[in-house]
XYZ file of C-alpha atoms in Angstrom:
630
model
C 56.580 -43.837 36.541
C 55.139 -40.800 34.756
C 51.439 -39.986 34.717
C 49.421 -37.934 32.210
C 45.762 -37.135 32.934
C 43.629 -34.976 30.630
C 39.936 -34.302 31.214
C 38.359 -32.823 28.086
C 35.017 -31.016 28.380
C 32.825 -28.411 26.850
C 33.831 -24.788 27.513
C 34.548 -24.216 31.224
C 33.767 -20.680 32.512
C 36.933 -18.571 33.031
C 36.404 -18.272 36.799
C 36.160 -22.071 37.117
C 39.317 -22.522 35.040
C 41.164 -20.540 37.699
C 39.423 -22.320 40.601
C 40.254 -25.816 39.317
C 43.956 -25.020 38.886
C 44.271 -23.480 42.330
C 42.480 -26.400 43.996
C 44.291 -29.229 42.193
C 47.710 -27.596 42.719
C 47.341 -28.091 46.478
C 44.998 -31.089 46.721
C 46.806 -33.571 44.415
C 50.273 -33.337 46.087
C 48.692 -33.799 49.527
C 46.738 -36.866 48.400
C 49.834 -38.419 46.848
C 51.818 -37.999 50.073
C 48.922 -39.319 52.184
C 48.939 -42.468 50.054
C 52.658 -43.134 50.711
C 53.801 -42.087 47.230
C 56.728 -39.884 46.222
C 57.092 -37.726 43.113
C 59.675 -35.474 41.517
C 57.366 -32.875 39.990
C 53.661 -32.099 39.555
C 52.279 -29.716 36.939
C 48.619 -28.654 36.822
C 47.317 -26.875 33.725
C 43.775 -25.725 33.009
C 42.222 -24.230 29.899
C 38.654 -23.561 28.879
C 38.384 -27.118 27.425
C 40.721 -29.291 29.484
C 42.113 -30.039 32.933
C 45.611 -31.541 32.873
C 47.587 -33.314 35.616
C 51.237 -34.252 34.896
C 53.251 -36.149 37.519
C 56.892 -37.220 37.027
C 58.828 -40.050 38.680
C 56.162 -41.562 40.932
C 57.570 -44.061 43.451
C 56.388 -45.868 46.568
C 57.588 -44.686 49.983
C 58.958 -47.142 52.580
C 55.935 -49.244 53.419
C 56.412 -50.022 57.084
C 55.668 -48.453 60.435
C 58.052 -48.487 63.402
C 56.894 -48.848 67.000
C 58.939 -47.974 70.103
C 58.283 -50.169 73.137
C 59.478 -50.409 76.733
C 63.052 -49.818 77.925
C 65.479 -52.729 77.526
C 65.819 -53.325 81.274
C 62.078 -53.980 81.526
C 61.840 -55.905 78.259
C 64.166 -58.800 79.246
C 64.557 -60.919 82.366
C 67.759 -62.167 84.013
C 68.159 -65.045 81.505
C 68.016 -62.555 78.596
C 64.693 -63.886 77.319
C 61.651 -61.663 76.724
C 59.864 -60.627 79.880
C 56.107 -60.481 80.098
C 56.318 -56.707 79.383
C 58.394 -57.266 76.239
C 56.187 -60.081 75.032
C 53.047 -57.985 75.596
C 54.525 -55.219 73.440
C 54.933 -57.549 70.435
C 51.597 -59.308 70.895
C 49.604 -56.052 71.348
C 51.144 -54.492 68.223
C 51.003 -57.802 66.321
C 54.694 -57.472 65.476
C 56.782 -60.448 64.298
C 59.649 -61.175 66.743
C 62.176 -61.373 63.895
C 61.465 -57.703 63.054
C 62.636 -56.383 66.427
C 65.544 -54.036 67.057
C 66.919 -51.746 69.748
C 66.472 -48.007 69.298
C 68.698 -45.630 71.221
C 67.949 -42.106 72.371
C 68.780 -41.118 75.984
C 68.391 -44.815 76.836
C 67.769 -48.027 74.898
C 64.256 -49.161 73.982
C 62.908 -52.366 72.536
C 61.360 -51.526 69.128
C 59.831 -53.297 66.179
C 58.624 -52.605 62.668
C 55.687 -53.886 60.685
C 55.283 -53.885 56.913
C 51.939 -52.678 55.669
C 50.838 -53.719 52.245
C 49.190 -51.069 50.098
C 47.221 -51.244 46.872
C 49.242 -51.342 43.682
C 50.393 -47.883 42.557
C 47.920 -48.016 39.639
C 44.930 -48.464 41.947
C 46.183 -45.747 44.294
C 46.580 -43.264 41.428
C 43.080 -44.022 40.113
C 41.544 -43.333 43.535
C 43.513 -40.068 43.793
C 42.361 -38.934 40.321
C 38.695 -39.750 41.002
C 38.761 -38.076 44.417
C 40.492 -34.949 43.067
C 38.054 -34.492 40.174
C 34.980 -35.011 42.339
C 36.089 -32.445 44.929
C 36.903 -29.445 42.692
C 34.828 -26.556 44.184
C 33.360 -25.135 40.966
C 31.031 -22.143 41.243
C 28.218 -24.206 39.792
C 28.100 -27.947 39.013
C 25.358 -30.065 37.456
C 24.430 -33.652 36.630
C 25.086 -34.168 32.911
C 24.166 -37.844 32.583
C 22.860 -40.799 34.579
C 26.190 -41.253 36.404
C 25.008 -38.948 39.236
C 28.397 -37.197 39.223
C 28.316 -33.395 39.275
C 30.774 -31.479 37.122
C 31.053 -27.959 35.790
C 30.471 -28.987 32.131
C 29.820 -32.253 30.268
C 32.978 -34.378 29.954
C 33.726 -35.396 26.350
C 36.914 -37.450 26.705
C 39.437 -38.647 29.292
C 43.042 -39.442 28.383
C 45.125 -41.157 31.068
C 48.554 -42.730 30.553
C 50.950 -44.255 33.065
C 54.323 -44.952 31.437
C 52.671 -44.847 27.993
C 50.062 -47.441 29.005
C 46.386 -46.635 29.473
C 45.417 -46.351 33.144
C 41.816 -47.581 32.952
C 39.064 -45.947 34.995
C 35.644 -44.431 34.444
C 34.477 -40.988 35.570
C 31.018 -39.589 34.779
C 30.428 -42.629 32.514
C 33.456 -41.721 30.358
C 36.158 -44.405 30.083
C 39.793 -43.303 30.012
C 41.802 -43.909 26.840
C 44.954 -42.800 25.042
C 43.121 -40.347 22.761
C 43.133 -36.543 23.069
C 41.986 -33.674 20.868
C 43.501 -30.460 19.577
C 41.911 -27.043 19.127
C 38.118 -27.210 18.819
C 38.069 -25.350 15.465
C 41.320 -26.606 13.933
C 41.912 -30.224 15.007
C 38.977 -31.515 17.025
C 39.140 -35.173 15.892
C 40.438 -37.706 18.455
C 44.151 -38.446 18.103
C 46.296 -41.046 19.788
C 48.883 -39.662 22.200
C 51.918 -40.915 24.092
C 53.166 -39.796 27.491
C 56.560 -38.897 26.002
C 55.220 -36.549 23.285
C 52.094 -35.203 25.002
C 53.229 -31.573 25.401
C 54.537 -31.378 21.837
C 51.205 -32.806 20.615
C 49.320 -29.966 22.322
C 51.680 -27.350 20.924
C 51.356 -28.727 17.380
C 47.584 -28.672 17.707
C 47.366 -24.984 18.707
C 46.848 -25.424 22.462
C 48.548 -23.042 24.903
C 48.155 -24.850 28.218
C 49.799 -22.146 30.373
C 47.553 -19.204 31.250
C 50.669 -16.992 31.423
C 51.470 -17.786 27.784
C 47.920 -17.023 26.679
C 47.904 -13.712 28.564
C 51.341 -12.786 27.218
C 50.183 -13.346 23.636
C 47.068 -11.197 24.218
C 49.069 -8.319 25.715
C 52.014 -8.320 23.308
C 49.871 -8.368 20.153
C 47.295 -5.928 21.620
C 50.022 -3.400 22.401
C 51.417 -3.767 18.884
C 47.990 -3.197 17.294
C 47.351 -0.199 19.606
C 50.582 1.447 18.517
C 49.564 0.975 14.855
C 46.696 3.489 15.386
C 48.811 5.892 17.499
C 47.240 4.757 20.756
C 47.980 2.515 23.712
C 46.219 -0.414 25.299
C 43.824 0.505 28.125
C 44.748 -2.047 30.799
C 41.953 -3.931 32.531
C 43.561 -6.734 34.552
C 40.300 -8.399 35.489
C 39.189 -8.592 31.848
C 42.661 -9.718 30.743
C 42.504 -12.636 33.193
C 39.053 -13.593 31.888
C 40.176 -13.429 28.251
C 43.274 -15.557 28.940
C 40.961 -18.315 30.245
C 38.304 -17.902 27.560
C 40.239 -19.502 24.706
C 43.039 -22.041 24.245
C 44.751 -20.035 21.502
C 43.718 -16.354 21.801
C 44.519 -13.921 18.982
C 43.793 -10.139 19.151
C 42.240 -8.429 16.101
C 41.791 -4.676 15.580
C 38.275 -3.257 15.083
C 36.893 0.314 14.900
C 33.709 2.382 15.231
C 32.554 5.820 14.019
C 33.990 8.881 15.775
C 30.512 10.368 16.297
C 29.884 7.850 19.097
C 32.656 9.446 21.164
C 30.032 12.074 22.106
C 28.434 9.422 24.326
C 29.791 9.313 27.908
C 32.796 7.010 27.826
C 31.410 4.945 30.706
C 28.630 3.768 28.370
C 31.114 2.912 25.610
C 33.406 1.118 28.076
C 30.469 -0.814 29.511
C 29.500 -2.119 26.066
C 33.060 -2.765 24.786
C 34.510 -4.402 27.887
C 31.664 -5.835 29.929
C 29.264 -6.953 27.196
C 31.488 -7.745 24.209
C 34.634 -8.760 26.184
C 36.878 -6.573 24.014
C 39.803 -4.341 25.024
C 39.810 -0.537 24.653
C 42.447 1.627 22.999
C 43.152 5.109 24.387
C 45.327 8.031 23.364
C 48.527 8.951 25.188
C 46.431 11.388 27.232
C 44.060 8.503 28.152
C 41.137 9.653 25.993
C 39.129 6.885 24.349
C 39.932 6.280 20.661
C 37.411 4.855 18.126
C 39.153 1.464 18.087
C 38.823 -1.759 20.039
C 40.509 -5.171 20.203
C 38.605 -8.392 19.563
C 40.125 -11.496 21.180
C 39.479 -14.309 18.720
C 39.675 -17.951 19.794
C 42.349 -18.620 17.129
C 44.415 -16.880 14.465
C 41.902 -16.602 11.591
C 42.807 -16.740 7.918
C 40.188 -14.090 7.125
C 39.633 -11.461 9.841
C 37.086 -9.405 7.860
C 34.013 -11.435 8.846
C 34.914 -11.357 12.539
C 35.608 -7.611 12.500
C 32.388 -6.800 10.601
C 30.338 -8.915 13.024
C 31.687 -7.135 16.106
C 31.487 -3.687 14.496
C 27.831 -4.214 13.548
C 26.943 -5.259 17.110
C 28.744 -2.272 18.652
C 27.319 0.177 16.111
C 23.756 -0.922 16.932
C 24.373 -0.661 20.678
C 26.170 2.700 20.377
C 23.395 4.086 18.167
C 20.844 3.192 20.856
C 23.087 4.722 23.523
C 23.534 7.959 21.541
C 19.793 8.304 20.941
C 18.816 7.686 24.575
C 21.597 9.942 25.853
C 20.442 12.856 23.683
C 16.814 12.280 24.712
C 17.728 12.319 28.408
C 19.698 15.559 28.097
C 16.900 17.257 26.118
C 14.244 16.174 28.609
C 16.297 17.259 31.645
C 16.387 13.934 33.454
C 16.796 15.387 36.965
C 13.339 14.713 38.336
C 13.027 14.338 42.087
C 12.662 10.679 42.815
C 13.609 9.891 46.388
C 11.226 9.573 49.289
C 11.621 11.345 52.634
C 12.823 8.170 54.410
C 16.222 8.257 52.662
C 16.754 11.878 53.727
C 15.815 11.061 57.328
C 18.275 8.143 57.459
C 21.029 10.176 55.790
C 20.581 13.077 58.251
C 20.809 10.656 61.179
C 24.048 9.132 59.816
C 25.504 12.571 59.019
C 25.451 13.424 62.743
C 27.787 10.481 63.404
C 30.180 11.912 60.791
C 29.853 15.503 62.060
C 28.871 16.444 58.488
C 27.258 19.881 58.436
C 26.658 20.576 54.720
C 23.053 19.478 55.012
C 21.880 21.345 51.891
C 24.255 19.228 49.750
C 23.174 16.071 51.535
C 19.463 16.813 51.048
C 19.990 17.641 47.371
C 22.008 14.427 46.861
C 19.234 12.356 48.485
C 16.673 13.906 46.133
C 18.719 13.247 42.981
C 20.524 9.970 43.711
C 17.796 7.748 42.210
C 16.731 10.122 39.440
C 18.681 8.216 36.797
C 16.340 5.215 37.251
C 13.780 7.169 35.206
C 16.144 7.799 32.292
C 16.028 6.062 28.922
C 19.689 5.124 29.123
C 19.186 3.027 32.282
C 16.369 1.124 30.576
C 18.930 0.088 27.975
C 22.010 -0.205 30.243
C 20.659 -1.096 33.738
C 24.088 -1.935 35.193
C 25.068 1.757 34.928
C 22.765 2.895 37.769
C 24.458 5.625 39.790
C 27.226 6.024 37.206
C 24.801 7.658 34.751
C 23.339 9.804 37.527
C 26.827 11.117 38.340
C 27.603 11.763 34.665
C 24.311 13.521 33.895
C 24.535 15.737 36.967
C 27.953 16.943 35.755
C 26.457 17.725 32.342
C 23.778 19.809 34.063
C 26.387 21.548 36.275
C 25.158 20.248 39.627
C 27.611 20.739 42.499
C 30.607 18.395 41.989
C 30.246 16.934 45.514
C 26.669 15.847 44.718
C 27.742 14.363 41.358
C 30.482 12.326 43.051
C 28.101 11.169 45.796
C 25.504 10.005 43.247
C 28.263 8.186 41.339
C 29.516 6.481 44.536
C 26.361 5.660 46.463
C 25.883 2.188 44.914
C 29.417 1.140 45.935
C 30.487 -1.505 46.727
C 28.483 -3.478 44.171
C 30.292 -6.815 44.475
C 33.081 -8.603 46.373
C 36.401 -6.708 46.249
C 34.721 -3.697 44.607
C 35.979 -0.223 45.512
C 34.376 1.809 48.323
C 32.940 5.339 48.137
C 35.717 7.876 48.671
C 34.041 11.208 49.546
C 32.385 11.842 52.899
C 29.083 12.753 51.225
C 29.321 9.597 49.088
C 29.939 7.433 52.172
C 26.943 8.900 54.024
C 24.658 8.513 50.987
C 25.864 4.938 50.374
C 25.253 3.957 54.009
C 21.795 5.575 53.963
C 20.877 3.817 50.713
C 21.808 0.404 52.119
C 20.079 1.059 55.424
C 16.910 2.076 53.614
C 16.713 -1.436 52.106
C 16.520 -2.865 55.645
C 13.701 -0.503 56.566
C 11.729 -1.024 53.329
C 11.870 -4.788 52.888
C 11.301 -7.747 55.245
C 14.294 -9.423 56.884
C 14.818 -12.803 55.145
C 14.103 -15.844 57.304
C 15.479 -18.376 54.786
C 18.182 -18.449 52.099
C 15.812 -16.695 49.699
C 16.584 -12.952 49.648
C 14.860 -11.367 46.611
C 15.401 -7.758 47.755
C 19.105 -8.132 48.594
C 18.676 -7.323 52.291
C 21.666 -9.456 53.338
C 23.853 -7.968 50.618
C 22.944 -4.400 51.655
C 23.622 -5.226 55.309
C 27.031 -6.756 54.588
C 28.070 -3.842 52.351
C 26.944 -1.387 55.051
C 29.158 -3.196 57.584
C 32.113 -3.363 55.178
C 32.041 0.415 54.636
C 32.031 1.035 58.406
C 34.919 -1.361 58.929
C 36.914 -0.017 55.970
C 36.816 3.552 57.262
C 36.642 2.732 61.022
C 33.506 4.846 61.271
C 32.680 5.179 65.016
C 28.908 4.679 64.710
C 26.883 3.309 67.597
C 24.329 0.985 66.009
C 21.732 1.711 68.693
C 21.683 5.332 67.567
C 20.771 4.573 63.932
C 19.047 1.169 63.940
C 15.601 0.246 65.131
C 15.472 -2.494 67.733
C 13.964 -5.204 65.498
C 16.743 -4.727 62.901
C 19.609 -4.478 65.405
C 19.743 -8.212 66.232
C 19.799 -9.174 62.518
C 22.580 -6.639 61.985
C 24.688 -7.992 64.844
C 24.364 -11.553 63.541
C 25.587 -10.446 60.106
C 28.568 -8.709 61.727
C 29.388 -11.785 63.781
C 29.337 -14.075 60.724
C 31.354 -11.580 58.674
C 34.089 -11.318 61.321
C 34.068 -15.084 61.989
C 35.216 -15.665 58.384
C 38.558 -14.017 59.165
C 38.996 -13.855 62.912
C 39.110 -16.412 65.756
C 35.714 -17.375 67.133
C 36.843 -16.430 70.659
C 37.125 -12.782 69.609
C 33.911 -12.696 67.603
C 31.950 -14.339 70.437
C 33.205 -11.555 72.699
C 32.219 -8.972 70.107
C 28.728 -8.588 71.575
C 30.265 -7.544 74.884
C 32.392 -4.773 73.378
C 31.939 -1.086 72.837
C 28.163 -0.886 73.155
C 27.522 -2.201 69.594
C 30.083 0.124 68.028
C 31.318 -2.251 65.331
C 34.271 -0.185 64.126
C 35.670 0.082 67.634
C 35.203 -3.637 68.249
C 36.774 -4.444 64.887
C 39.795 -2.292 65.695
C 40.218 -4.155 68.989
C 40.109 -7.468 67.118
C 42.660 -6.327 64.541
C 45.048 -4.978 67.142
C 44.683 -8.149 69.221
C 45.601 -10.304 66.245
C 48.606 -8.095 65.504
C 49.722 -8.668 69.122
C 49.668 -4.920 69.758
C 47.252 -5.490 72.631
C 49.168 -8.409 74.170
C 51.454 -5.910 75.954
C 48.392 -4.091 77.328
C 47.000 -7.402 78.576
C 50.159 -8.031 80.615
C 50.058 -4.504 82.052
C 46.342 -4.843 82.818
C 46.844 -8.073 84.785
C 49.867 -6.760 86.703
C 48.089 -3.554 87.712
C 44.985 -5.510 88.689
C 47.033 -7.765 90.992
C 48.722 -4.772 92.647
C 45.422 -2.941 93.184
C 43.800 -6.043 94.687
C 46.550 -6.126 97.321
C 46.171 -2.429 98.182
C 43.564 -0.619 100.252
C 42.957 2.106 97.635
C 39.369 1.922 96.356
C 39.271 4.995 94.118
C 41.847 7.243 92.442
C 42.859 10.439 94.149
C 43.984 13.726 92.640
C 47.496 13.946 94.019
C 50.668 15.552 92.700
C 53.099 13.291 90.900
C 56.743 13.666 91.827
C 58.881 11.775 89.274
C 59.227 12.539 85.557
C 57.918 9.116 84.514
C 54.786 9.589 86.673
C 54.163 12.973 85.065
C 54.617 11.509 81.564
C 52.072 8.737 82.255
C 49.650 11.327 83.679
C 49.997 13.513 80.539
C 49.233 10.554 78.222
C 46.228 9.593 80.369
C 44.964 13.166 80.153
C 45.278 13.048 76.332
C 43.396 9.744 76.240
C 40.508 11.060 78.325
C 40.180 14.161 76.107
C 40.495 12.296 72.789
C 37.124 11.725 71.100
C 38.190 9.448 68.206
C 38.323 5.833 69.309
C 41.176 4.723 67.032
C 43.426 7.526 68.319
C 42.379 6.708 71.888
C 43.482 3.096 71.592
C 46.753 4.006 69.866
C 47.563 6.447 72.664
C 46.843 3.663 75.133
C 49.365 1.412 73.381
C 52.042 4.138 73.649
C 51.755 3.860 77.447
C 53.443 0.442 77.428
C 57.155 1.497 77.533
C 56.448 4.148 80.200
C 54.557 1.674 82.391
C 57.431 -0.817 82.023
C 59.905 1.871 83.051
C 57.654 2.844 85.946
C 57.597 -0.762 87.238
C 61.378 -1.197 86.790
C 62.480 2.032 88.464
C 59.772 2.769 91.040
C 58.860 1.245 94.399
C 55.065 1.420 94.215
C 54.277 0.370 97.791
C 56.657 2.922 99.273
C 56.937 3.453 103.028
C 55.788 7.050 102.614
C 51.966 6.805 102.665
C 51.495 9.940 100.515
C 53.820 8.659 97.745
C 52.258 5.186 97.903
C 48.721 6.594 97.450
C 49.945 8.793 94.576
C 51.437 5.848 92.676
C 48.506 3.540 93.351
C 46.172 6.294 92.184
C 48.141 6.600 88.946
C 47.893 2.848 88.334
C 44.164 2.921 89.048
C 43.707 5.638 86.428
C 45.596 3.494 83.887
C 43.491 0.456 84.859
C 40.227 2.395 84.458
C 41.216 3.799 81.044
C 42.058 0.304 79.739
C 38.732 -0.963 81.077
C 36.811 1.899 79.459
C 38.420 1.470 76.049
C 38.802 -2.314 75.799
C 36.249 -4.613 77.367
C 37.669 -7.092 79.962
C 36.322 -10.017 77.882
C 38.831 -9.141 75.170
C 41.677 -8.596 77.644
C 41.052 -12.005 79.204
């Protein structure tokens, strides 16, 4: 049996196109196996207007369960009839006696099997389809009719065929049929389909069901058009993925704009071309922006002029506004002091944790970092906050470190966004996010109009990304500290075992980077060797009479080597280097245990070796909390 399922809807957002394919590719095979069905192949395809499930050679698995009972010697009596034990086995499992057999492993057992009768394959497949569609985790779903079924967009048609026959069911008040549709603009009328010619029907009606094919067409034609104007395609993988899921038959078209607009900072042009108009840029071989762009049409048009003129008019109007506001900002010298003293105070406090001593640059950056909010260009392009500040400060020849810090201090803006790269940018970014916590109330419900949770999470992510050894008690007020620790706990719990995150509050005196490093190393098993050493040393010390380490001379080379590493650990100030040095002790401690008699008869030597082990034990305790080691 072969199954074809097609759910046709209004335009699905590109992100949900990707989500539905990823979910169905794992969920449908699992459901089929759970329902005792076999298949040869499953293909899941998603476009902006349809979700497709193709399953080949569906068959029923063996529909019986086997049960192993008592050993043969206990199952039968001397007259070779069933004993009470054997009879109880069949009656308890409700097994027919004629379906008994003897299974053999190390000894023989009385066994039986029982057929279980499932729904017809048709009914099973319908339940799988309905369950799969209702569980797709779209970003946003709504009720579209009185069916009380949520879906990402209104469903227009459902085609479902099993061996060329309609598999009847209803989803969201739409009844399945054997009718599909082609491209929305070229062949949108319902057309009858067959399971055998379904893929060729889609191809003939201008539907590319594979996202790889759509992306390949966009890239190959875009590169060809870029070469025609002596340029090259400016790659933007995120935008390319969006465009490949924005149309069922994408077709790139070349557009242009006046060269005078190249005077505008290219970030503004890129923002309008890529983010707002969803077009691709063309750059020169030296990566300078050229006055051309690529429109991704939803089909191959017969007349491209109207499309090109429409896009060019939109961009010209936006670029004209951008050019005017940019020139006004430069003439009016936009750099007006705009920050309050609280940001400087927070930044100075954080700078001490970084040992950053260029306080004049830091103070100047704090004063200028929000100045671009008063510019005309930000009124028109609000998403460019920080970016415009960095650009304008370069135009006015402000110190490059300040320009970079202004540019970076909003980062990260969203999930998987880049982090600030310069030390001044990191400090300013942390201070900016911490200021939000001081200025606005901590949210008590899901409503968070000032983005306090977002600022907190981004603050934590920066610390974890760079392993910044900041003690939270030094920079956070007491009423904010508990909220901060809860955010950290939830953030770590998303990726790491709850045992470790529960123990987080006991580690490193609220130093989140240190605690995070411990968690990472534990999960990599780098600390498992230290755990074994820790326990062995603890057991030895418990059996000895030594209560504190002594400063004695070490006699063997291995003892001296361990002492040297311990000395380096105690003098090292950076936590990550401290813990890595501690891990390097492992082979030397192993060698020490294998080659040395610790409880030697000579009292002086015994005290020396016990003292060495106590120093190791204390260093492990100081660096890694016992809760983690346990």
